[in-house]
CSV table of C-alpha atoms and ligand atoms in Angstrom, one decimal:
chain,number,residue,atom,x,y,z
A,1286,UNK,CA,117.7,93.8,76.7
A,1287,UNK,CA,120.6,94.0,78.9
A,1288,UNK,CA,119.1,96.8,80.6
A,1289,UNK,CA,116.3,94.4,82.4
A,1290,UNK,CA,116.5,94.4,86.3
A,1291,UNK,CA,116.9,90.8,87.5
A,1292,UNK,CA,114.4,89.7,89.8
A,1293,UNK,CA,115.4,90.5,93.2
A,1294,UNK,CA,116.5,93.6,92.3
A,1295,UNK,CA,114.6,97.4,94.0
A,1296,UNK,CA,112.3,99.3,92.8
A,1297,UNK,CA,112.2,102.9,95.1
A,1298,UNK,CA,108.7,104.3,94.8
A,1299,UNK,CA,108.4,107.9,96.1
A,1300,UNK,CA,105.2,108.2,97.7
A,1301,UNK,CA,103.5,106.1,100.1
A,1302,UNK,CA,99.7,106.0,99.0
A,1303,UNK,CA,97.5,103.2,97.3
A,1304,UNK,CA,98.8,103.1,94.0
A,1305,UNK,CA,102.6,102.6,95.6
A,1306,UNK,CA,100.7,100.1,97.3
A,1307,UNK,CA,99.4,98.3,94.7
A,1308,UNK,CA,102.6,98.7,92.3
A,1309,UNK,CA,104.5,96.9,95.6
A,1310,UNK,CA,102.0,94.3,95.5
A,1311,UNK,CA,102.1,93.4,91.8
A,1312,UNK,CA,106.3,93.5,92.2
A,1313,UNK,CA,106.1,90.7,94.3
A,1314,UNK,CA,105.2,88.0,91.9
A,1315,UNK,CA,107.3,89.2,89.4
A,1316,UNK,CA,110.4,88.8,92.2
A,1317,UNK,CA,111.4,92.6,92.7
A,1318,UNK,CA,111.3,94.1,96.0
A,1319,UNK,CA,109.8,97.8,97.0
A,1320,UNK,CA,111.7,100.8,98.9
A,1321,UNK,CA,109.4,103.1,99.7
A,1322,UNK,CA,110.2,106.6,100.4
A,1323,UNK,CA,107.0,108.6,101.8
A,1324,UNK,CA,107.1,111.3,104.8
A,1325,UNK,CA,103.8,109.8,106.2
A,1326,UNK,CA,104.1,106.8,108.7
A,1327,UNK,CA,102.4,103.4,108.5
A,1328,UNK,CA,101.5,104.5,104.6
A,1329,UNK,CA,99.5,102.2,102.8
A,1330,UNK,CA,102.4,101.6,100.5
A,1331,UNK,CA,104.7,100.7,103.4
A,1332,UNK,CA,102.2,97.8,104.9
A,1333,UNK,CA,103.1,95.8,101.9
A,1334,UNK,CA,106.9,96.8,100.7
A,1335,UNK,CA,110.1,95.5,102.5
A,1336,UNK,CA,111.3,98.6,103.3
A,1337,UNK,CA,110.3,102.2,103.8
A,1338,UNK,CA,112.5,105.4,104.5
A,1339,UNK,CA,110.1,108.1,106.5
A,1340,UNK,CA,111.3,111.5,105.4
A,1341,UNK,CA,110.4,114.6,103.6
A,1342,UNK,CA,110.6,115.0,99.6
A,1343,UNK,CA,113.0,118.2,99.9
A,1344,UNK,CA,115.7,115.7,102.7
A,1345,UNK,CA,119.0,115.6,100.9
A,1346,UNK,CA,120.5,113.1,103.0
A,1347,UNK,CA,117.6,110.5,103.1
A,1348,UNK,CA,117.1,110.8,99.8
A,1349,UNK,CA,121.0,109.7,98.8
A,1350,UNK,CA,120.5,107.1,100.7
A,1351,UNK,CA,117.4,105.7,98.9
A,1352,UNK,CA,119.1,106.3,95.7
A,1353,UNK,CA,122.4,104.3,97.2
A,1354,UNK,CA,119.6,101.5,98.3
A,1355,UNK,CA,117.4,100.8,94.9
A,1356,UNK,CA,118.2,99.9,91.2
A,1357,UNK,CA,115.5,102.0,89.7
A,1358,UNK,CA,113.1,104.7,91.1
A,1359,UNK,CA,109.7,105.1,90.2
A,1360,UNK,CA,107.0,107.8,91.8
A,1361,UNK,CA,103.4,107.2,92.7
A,1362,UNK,CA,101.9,110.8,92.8
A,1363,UNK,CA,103.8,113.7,90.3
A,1364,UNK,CA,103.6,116.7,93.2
A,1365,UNK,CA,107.2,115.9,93.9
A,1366,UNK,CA,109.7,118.9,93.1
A,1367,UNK,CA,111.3,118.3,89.4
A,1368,UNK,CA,114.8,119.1,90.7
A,1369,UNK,CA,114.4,115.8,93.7
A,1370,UNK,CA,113.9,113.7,90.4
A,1371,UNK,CA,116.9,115.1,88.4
A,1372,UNK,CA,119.2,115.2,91.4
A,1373,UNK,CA,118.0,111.4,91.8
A,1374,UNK,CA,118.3,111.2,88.4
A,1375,UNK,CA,122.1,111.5,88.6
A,1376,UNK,CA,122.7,108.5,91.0
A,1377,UNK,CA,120.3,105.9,89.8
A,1378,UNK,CA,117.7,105.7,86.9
A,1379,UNK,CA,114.4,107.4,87.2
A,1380,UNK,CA,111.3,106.0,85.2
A,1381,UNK,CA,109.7,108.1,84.0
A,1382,UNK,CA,112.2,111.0,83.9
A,1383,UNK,CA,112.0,114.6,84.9
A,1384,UNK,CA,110.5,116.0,81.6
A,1385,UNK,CA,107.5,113.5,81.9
A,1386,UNK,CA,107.1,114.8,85.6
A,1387,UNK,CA,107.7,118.7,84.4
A,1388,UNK,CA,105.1,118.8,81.7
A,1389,UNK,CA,102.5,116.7,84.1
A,1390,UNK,CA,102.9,119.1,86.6
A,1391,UNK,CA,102.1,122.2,85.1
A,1392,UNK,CA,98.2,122.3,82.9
A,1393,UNK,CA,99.9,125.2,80.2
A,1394,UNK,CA,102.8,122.8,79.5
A,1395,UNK,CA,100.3,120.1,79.7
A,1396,UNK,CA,98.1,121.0,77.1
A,1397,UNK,CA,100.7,122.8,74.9
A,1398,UNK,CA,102.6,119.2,75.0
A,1399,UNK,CA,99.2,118.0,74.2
A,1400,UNK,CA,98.7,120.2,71.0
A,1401,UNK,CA,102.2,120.0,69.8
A,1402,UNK,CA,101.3,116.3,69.1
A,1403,UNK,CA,98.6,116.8,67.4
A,1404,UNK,CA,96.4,115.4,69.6
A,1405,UNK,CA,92.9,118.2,70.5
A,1406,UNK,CA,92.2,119.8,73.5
A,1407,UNK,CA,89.4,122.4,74.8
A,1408,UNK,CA,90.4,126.1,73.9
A,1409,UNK,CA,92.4,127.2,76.7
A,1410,UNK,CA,94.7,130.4,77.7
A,1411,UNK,CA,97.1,130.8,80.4
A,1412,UNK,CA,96.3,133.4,82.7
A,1413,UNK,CA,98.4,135.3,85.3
A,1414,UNK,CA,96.5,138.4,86.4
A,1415,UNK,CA,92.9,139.4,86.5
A,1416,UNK,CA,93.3,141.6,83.8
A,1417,UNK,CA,94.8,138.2,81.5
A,1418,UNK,CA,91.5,136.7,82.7
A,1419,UNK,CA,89.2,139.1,81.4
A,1420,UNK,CA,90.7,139.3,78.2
A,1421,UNK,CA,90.3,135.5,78.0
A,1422,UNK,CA,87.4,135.0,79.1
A,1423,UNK,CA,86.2,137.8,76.4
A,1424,UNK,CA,88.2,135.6,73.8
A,1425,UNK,CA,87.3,131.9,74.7
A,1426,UNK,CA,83.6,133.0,76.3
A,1427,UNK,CA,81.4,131.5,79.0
A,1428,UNK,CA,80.4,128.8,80.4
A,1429,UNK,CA,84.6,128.6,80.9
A,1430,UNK,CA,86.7,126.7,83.6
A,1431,UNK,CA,89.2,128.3,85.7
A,1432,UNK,CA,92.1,126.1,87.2
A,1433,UNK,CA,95.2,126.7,88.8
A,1434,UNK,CA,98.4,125.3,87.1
A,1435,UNK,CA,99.8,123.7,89.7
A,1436,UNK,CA,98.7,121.0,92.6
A,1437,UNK,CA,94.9,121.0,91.5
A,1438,UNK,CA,93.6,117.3,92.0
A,1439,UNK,CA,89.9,115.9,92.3
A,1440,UNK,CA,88.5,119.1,91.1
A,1441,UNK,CA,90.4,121.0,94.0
A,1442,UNK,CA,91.7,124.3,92.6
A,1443,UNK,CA,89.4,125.1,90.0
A,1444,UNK,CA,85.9,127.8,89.6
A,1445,UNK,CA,83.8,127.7,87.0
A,1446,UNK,CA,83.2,131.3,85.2
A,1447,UNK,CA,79.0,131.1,84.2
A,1448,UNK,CA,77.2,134.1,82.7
A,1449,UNK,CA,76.9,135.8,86.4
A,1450,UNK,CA,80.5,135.2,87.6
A,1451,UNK,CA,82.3,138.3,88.7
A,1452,UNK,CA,85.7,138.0,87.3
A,1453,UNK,CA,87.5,140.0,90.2
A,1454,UNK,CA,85.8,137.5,92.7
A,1455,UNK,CA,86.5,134.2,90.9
A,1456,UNK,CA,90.4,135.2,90.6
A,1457,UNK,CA,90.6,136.4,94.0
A,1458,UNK,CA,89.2,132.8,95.0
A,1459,UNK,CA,91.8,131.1,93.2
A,1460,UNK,CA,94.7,132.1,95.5
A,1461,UNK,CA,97.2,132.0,92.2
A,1462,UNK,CA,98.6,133.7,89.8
A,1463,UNK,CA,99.6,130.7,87.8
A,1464,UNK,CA,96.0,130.2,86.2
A,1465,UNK,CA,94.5,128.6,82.7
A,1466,UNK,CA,91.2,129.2,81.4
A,1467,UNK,CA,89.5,126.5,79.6
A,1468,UNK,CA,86.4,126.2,77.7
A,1469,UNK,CA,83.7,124.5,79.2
A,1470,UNK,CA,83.6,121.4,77.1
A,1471,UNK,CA,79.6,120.1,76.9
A,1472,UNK,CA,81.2,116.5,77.0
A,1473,UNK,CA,79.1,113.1,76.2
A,1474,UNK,CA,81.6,111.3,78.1
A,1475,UNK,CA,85.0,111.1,80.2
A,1476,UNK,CA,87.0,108.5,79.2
A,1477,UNK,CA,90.6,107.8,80.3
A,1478,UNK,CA,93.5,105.4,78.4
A,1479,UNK,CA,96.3,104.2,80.4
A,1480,UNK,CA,99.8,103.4,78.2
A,1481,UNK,CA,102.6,101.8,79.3
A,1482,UNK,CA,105.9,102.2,77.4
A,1483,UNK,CA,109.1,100.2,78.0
A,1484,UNK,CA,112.5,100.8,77.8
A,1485,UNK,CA,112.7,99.3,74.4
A,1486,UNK,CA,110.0,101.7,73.4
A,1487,UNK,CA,107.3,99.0,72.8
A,1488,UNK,CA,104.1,100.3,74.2
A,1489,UNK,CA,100.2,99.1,74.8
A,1490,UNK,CA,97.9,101.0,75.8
A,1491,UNK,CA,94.9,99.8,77.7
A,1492,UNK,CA,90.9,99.6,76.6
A,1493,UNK,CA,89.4,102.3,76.7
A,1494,UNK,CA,87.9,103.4,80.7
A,1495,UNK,CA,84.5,105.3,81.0
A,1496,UNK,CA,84.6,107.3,84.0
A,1497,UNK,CA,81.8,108.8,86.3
A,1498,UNK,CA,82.7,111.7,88.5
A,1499,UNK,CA,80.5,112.4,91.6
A,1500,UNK,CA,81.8,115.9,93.8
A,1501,UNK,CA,84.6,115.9,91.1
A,1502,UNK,CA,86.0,112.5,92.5
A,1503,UNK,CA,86.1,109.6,90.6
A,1504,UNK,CA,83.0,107.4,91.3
A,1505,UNK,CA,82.9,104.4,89.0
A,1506,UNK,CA,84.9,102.8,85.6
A,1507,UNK,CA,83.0,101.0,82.9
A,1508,UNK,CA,85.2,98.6,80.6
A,1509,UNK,CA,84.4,98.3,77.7
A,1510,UNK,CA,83.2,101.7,77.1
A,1511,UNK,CA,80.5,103.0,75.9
A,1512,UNK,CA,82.0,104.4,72.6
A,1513,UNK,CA,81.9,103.8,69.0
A,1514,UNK,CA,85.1,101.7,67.4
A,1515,UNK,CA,86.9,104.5,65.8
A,1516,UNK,CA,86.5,106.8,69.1
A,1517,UNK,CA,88.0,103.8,71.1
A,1518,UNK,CA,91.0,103.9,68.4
A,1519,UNK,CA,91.4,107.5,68.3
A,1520,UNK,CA,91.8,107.5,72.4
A,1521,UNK,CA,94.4,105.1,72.7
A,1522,UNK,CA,96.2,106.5,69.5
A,1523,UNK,CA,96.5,109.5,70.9
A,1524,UNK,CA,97.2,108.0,74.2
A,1525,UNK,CA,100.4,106.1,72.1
A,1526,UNK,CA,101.6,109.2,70.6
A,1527,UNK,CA,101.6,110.8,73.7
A,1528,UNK,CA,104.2,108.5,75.4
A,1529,UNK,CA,106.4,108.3,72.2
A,1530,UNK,CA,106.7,112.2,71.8
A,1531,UNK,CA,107.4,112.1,75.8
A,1532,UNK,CA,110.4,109.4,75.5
A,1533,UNK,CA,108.3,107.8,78.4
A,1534,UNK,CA,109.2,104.5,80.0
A,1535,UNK,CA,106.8,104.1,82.6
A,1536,UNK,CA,102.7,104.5,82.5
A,1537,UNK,CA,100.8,107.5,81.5
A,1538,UNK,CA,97.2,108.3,82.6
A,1539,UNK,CA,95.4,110.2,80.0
A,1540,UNK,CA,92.1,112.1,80.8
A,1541,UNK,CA,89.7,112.4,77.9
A,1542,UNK,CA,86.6,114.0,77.0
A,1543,UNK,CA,84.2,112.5,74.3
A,1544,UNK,CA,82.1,114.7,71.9
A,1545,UNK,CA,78.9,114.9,71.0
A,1546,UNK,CA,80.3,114.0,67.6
A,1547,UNK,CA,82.6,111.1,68.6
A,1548,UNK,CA,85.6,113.9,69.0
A,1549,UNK,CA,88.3,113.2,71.8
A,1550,UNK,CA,90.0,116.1,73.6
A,1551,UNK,CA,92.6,115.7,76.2
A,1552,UNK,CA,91.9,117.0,79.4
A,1553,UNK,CA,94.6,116.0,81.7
A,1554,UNK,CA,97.5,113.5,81.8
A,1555,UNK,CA,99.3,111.3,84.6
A,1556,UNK,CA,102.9,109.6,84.6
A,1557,UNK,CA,101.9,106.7,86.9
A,1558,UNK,CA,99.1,103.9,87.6
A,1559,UNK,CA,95.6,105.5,87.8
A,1560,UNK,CA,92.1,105.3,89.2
A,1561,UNK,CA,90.3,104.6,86.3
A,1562,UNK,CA,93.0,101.6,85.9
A,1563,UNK,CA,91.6,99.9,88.7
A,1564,UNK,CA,89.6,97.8,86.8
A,1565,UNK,CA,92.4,95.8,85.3
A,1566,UNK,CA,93.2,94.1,88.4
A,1567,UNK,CA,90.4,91.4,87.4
A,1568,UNK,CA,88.9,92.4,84.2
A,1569,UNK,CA,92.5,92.2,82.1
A,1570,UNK,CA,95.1,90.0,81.3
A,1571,UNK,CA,97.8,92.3,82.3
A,1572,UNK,CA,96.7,94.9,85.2
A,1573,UNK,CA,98.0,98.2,85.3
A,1574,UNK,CA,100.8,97.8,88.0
A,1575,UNK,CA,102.1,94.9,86.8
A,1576,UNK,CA,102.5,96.3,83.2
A,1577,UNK,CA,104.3,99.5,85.3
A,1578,UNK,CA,106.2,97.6,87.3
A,1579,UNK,CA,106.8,95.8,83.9
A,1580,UNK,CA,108.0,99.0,82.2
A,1581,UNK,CA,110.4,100.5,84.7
A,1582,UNK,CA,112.0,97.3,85.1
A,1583,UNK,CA,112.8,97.0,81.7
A,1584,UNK,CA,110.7,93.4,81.1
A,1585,UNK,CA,108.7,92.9,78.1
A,1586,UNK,CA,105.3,94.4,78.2
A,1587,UNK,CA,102.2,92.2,79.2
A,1588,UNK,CA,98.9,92.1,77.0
A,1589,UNK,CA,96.1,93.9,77.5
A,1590,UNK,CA,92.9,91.8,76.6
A,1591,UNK,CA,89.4,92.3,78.3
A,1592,UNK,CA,89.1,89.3,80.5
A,1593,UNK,CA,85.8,90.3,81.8
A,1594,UNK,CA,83.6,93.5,81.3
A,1595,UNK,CA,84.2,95.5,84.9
A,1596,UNK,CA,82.9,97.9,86.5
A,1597,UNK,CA,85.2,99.7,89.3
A,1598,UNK,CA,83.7,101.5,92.2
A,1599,UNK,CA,85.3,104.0,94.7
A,1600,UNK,CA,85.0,103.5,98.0
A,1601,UNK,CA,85.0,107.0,99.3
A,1602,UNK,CA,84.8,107.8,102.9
A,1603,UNK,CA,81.9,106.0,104.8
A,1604,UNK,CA,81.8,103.5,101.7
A,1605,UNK,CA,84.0,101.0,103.0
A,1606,UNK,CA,81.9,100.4,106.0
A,1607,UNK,CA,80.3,98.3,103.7
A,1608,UNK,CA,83.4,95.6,103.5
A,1609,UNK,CA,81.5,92.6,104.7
A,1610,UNK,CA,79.0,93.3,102.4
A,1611,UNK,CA,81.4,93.6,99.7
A,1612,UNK,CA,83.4,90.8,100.8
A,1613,UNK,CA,80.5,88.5,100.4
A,1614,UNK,CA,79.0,89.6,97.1
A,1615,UNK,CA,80.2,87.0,94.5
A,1616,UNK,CA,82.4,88.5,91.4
A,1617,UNK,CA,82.9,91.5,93.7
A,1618,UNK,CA,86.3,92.1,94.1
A,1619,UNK,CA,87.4,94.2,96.7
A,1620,UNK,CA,90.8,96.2,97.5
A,1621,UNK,CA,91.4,97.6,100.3
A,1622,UNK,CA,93.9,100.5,101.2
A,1623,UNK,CA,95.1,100.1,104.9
A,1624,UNK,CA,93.6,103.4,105.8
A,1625,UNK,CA,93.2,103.9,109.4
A,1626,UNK,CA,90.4,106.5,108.9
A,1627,UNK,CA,87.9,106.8,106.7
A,1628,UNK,CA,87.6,110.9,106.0
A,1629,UNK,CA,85.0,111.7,103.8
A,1630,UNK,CA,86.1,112.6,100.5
A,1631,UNK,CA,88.9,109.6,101.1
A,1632,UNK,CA,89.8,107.1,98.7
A,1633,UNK,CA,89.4,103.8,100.9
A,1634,UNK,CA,89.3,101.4,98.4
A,1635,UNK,CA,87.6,100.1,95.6
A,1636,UNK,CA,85.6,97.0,94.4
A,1637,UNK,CA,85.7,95.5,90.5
A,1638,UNK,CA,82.3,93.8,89.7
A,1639,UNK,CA,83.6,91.3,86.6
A,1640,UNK,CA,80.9,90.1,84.5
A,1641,UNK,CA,81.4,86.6,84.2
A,1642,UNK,CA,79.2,85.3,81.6
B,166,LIG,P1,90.4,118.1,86.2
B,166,LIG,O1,91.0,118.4,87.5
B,166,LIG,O2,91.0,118.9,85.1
B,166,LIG,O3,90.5,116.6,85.9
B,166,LIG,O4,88.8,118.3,86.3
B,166,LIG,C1,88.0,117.6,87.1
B,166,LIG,C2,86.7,117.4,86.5
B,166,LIG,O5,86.0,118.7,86.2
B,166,LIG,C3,86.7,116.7,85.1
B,166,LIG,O6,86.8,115.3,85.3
B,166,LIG,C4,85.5,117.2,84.5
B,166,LIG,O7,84.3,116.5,85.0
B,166,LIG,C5,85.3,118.6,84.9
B,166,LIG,N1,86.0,119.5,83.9
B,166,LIG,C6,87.3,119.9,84.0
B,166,LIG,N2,87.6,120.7,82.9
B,166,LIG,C7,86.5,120.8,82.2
B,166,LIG,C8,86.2,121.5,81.0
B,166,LIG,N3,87.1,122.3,80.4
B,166,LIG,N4,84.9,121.4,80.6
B,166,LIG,C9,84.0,120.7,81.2
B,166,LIG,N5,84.2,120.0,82.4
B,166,LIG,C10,85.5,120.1,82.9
């Protein structure tokens, strides 16, 4: 264990958004202090941490001197360039390293990463011309889903190919040539498992979220889920063997989709705090940032018992209006982001309704 940071030592989060906020917030009580490095001002990250450089992801300079400031650097969002990470890499350690990053960043490496160990995923083809979409779409049929590999979020990026779509028009609207086509999977449910791994490679992974999408964004998380036993196994096994084959020392997201027969296929995956982790900030012994903050640090994992069935909303846009509302419903629990304004489409914040029995 001599790796473990000693309280009072920095943790450098890249990015400055809510989930930097919230990992800052759970450092606190665990006595590490945050460096946040974002190029937005006033982030919601930086209204909580000690320190913040203001800079762009691609600024040599600033970014030495974050490394020359922290003990360990972290990242909140994975859109950040692969080589920042490695030449950061070189000065001070990065949590989870570059190969995590690489293979979340791209949905081909993704899912081949995905297959490789062992765990199922929808049939899918990568796809760099229109005439590499036709020939998969002939091969994996329709109803399919088109997305590009790169910097796709919240259903951004992505068409779906039905019986009527006209293949030249659907690649055209893509504006990439770096494309996968995905079988449309005729899901029961989307769940999501959250796993932390430490430097000692001890890992939990979390129960089991059920997620409900609205416009593509995340709307609400259910804890428990609705799912048989063995499906609740199977997700966070596979969840576990994804961060051992990865090395990880950090948290990984994973995005699931349930079968009508109880199968699990992996749709996605994220190497830092998520969304549909929100819940465990009241429903769960351990919540997700503290178990993150937890891992990069080195300190022994936390565990990860239900406290309280939970469901978490999104507060999306105009829903956050509704704070003194919130505020005053009892086993509400609301968390708010710092956002000056509320776009629509916007995560604001979020509320976790515990079921106190
Ligand atoms: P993603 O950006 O991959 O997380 O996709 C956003 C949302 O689109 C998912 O949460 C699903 O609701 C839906 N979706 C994505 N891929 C598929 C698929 N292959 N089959 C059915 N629905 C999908």
């Amino acid at each position: 264990m001599s790796d473990v940071l000693a309280p009072g030592a920095v943790i450098g989060i890249i990015g400055g958004g809510q989930l930097g906020r919230m990992t800052a917030l759970a450092a606190a009580p665990l006595g590490y202090r945050c460096h946040i490095y974002t190029p937005e001002k006033d982030s919601p990250a930086s209204q909580v941490a000690e320190k913040t450089t203001v800079a762009a992801y691609e600024d040599e300079k600033a970014l030495t001197e974050f490394a020359a400031s922290v003990d360990v650097i972290t990242y909140e969002f994975e859109n950040i360039p692969v080589d920042t990470v490695q030449r950061l890499s070189e000065l001070v350690p990065v949590r989870p390293s570059q190969s995590v990053l690489a293979v979340s960043q791209h949905r081909v490496a993704e899912k081949d990463f995905a297959r490789d160990s062992g765990a199922q995923t929808a049939p899918y083809r990568h796809v760099t011309s229109l005439d590499q979409l036709q020939e998969a779409v002939a091969d994996i049929g329709r109803p399919a889903v088109l997305k590009t590999c790169r910097f796709g979020y919240d259903g951004k990026g992505q068409v779906k190919i039905m019986d009527e779509t006209d293949l030249a028009a659907a690649w055209a609207s893509l504006k990439s040539d770096d494309a996968v086509l995905e079988g449309f999977v005729s899901f029961d449910k989307e769940i999501s498992v959250i796993v932390a791994r430490s430097l000692d490679g001890s890992c939990t992974a979390f129960p089991v979220a059920q997620n409900h999408h609205v416009d593509h964004i995340l709307s609400t998380s259910t804890v428990p889920a609705a799912i048989s036993e063995a499906t609740e196994q199977t997700a966070r096994t596979t969840a576990v063997a994804l961060a051992e084959r990865l090395d990880l020392v950090g948290l990984l997201a994973v995005e699931m989709f349930v079968t009508g027969d109880g199968g699990v296929l992996v749709n996605e995956v994220a190497p830092r705090p998520h969304n549909s982790g929100h819940w465990t900030q009241d429903g769960c012994v351990t919540s997700q940032f503290e178990q993150f903050v937890r891992a990069v640090t080195g300190l022994p994992l936390g565990p990860v018992d239900i406290l309280f069935p939970t469901v978490m909303q999104n507060l999306i846009g105009s829903d956050v209006d509704q704070w003194k509302a919130l505020a005053a419903e009892p086993h509400a629990k609301l968390h708010l982001y710092g956002k000056a304004e509320a776009r629509p489409g916007r995560k604001m914040g979020h509320v976790n309704r515990i079921s106190v029995s």
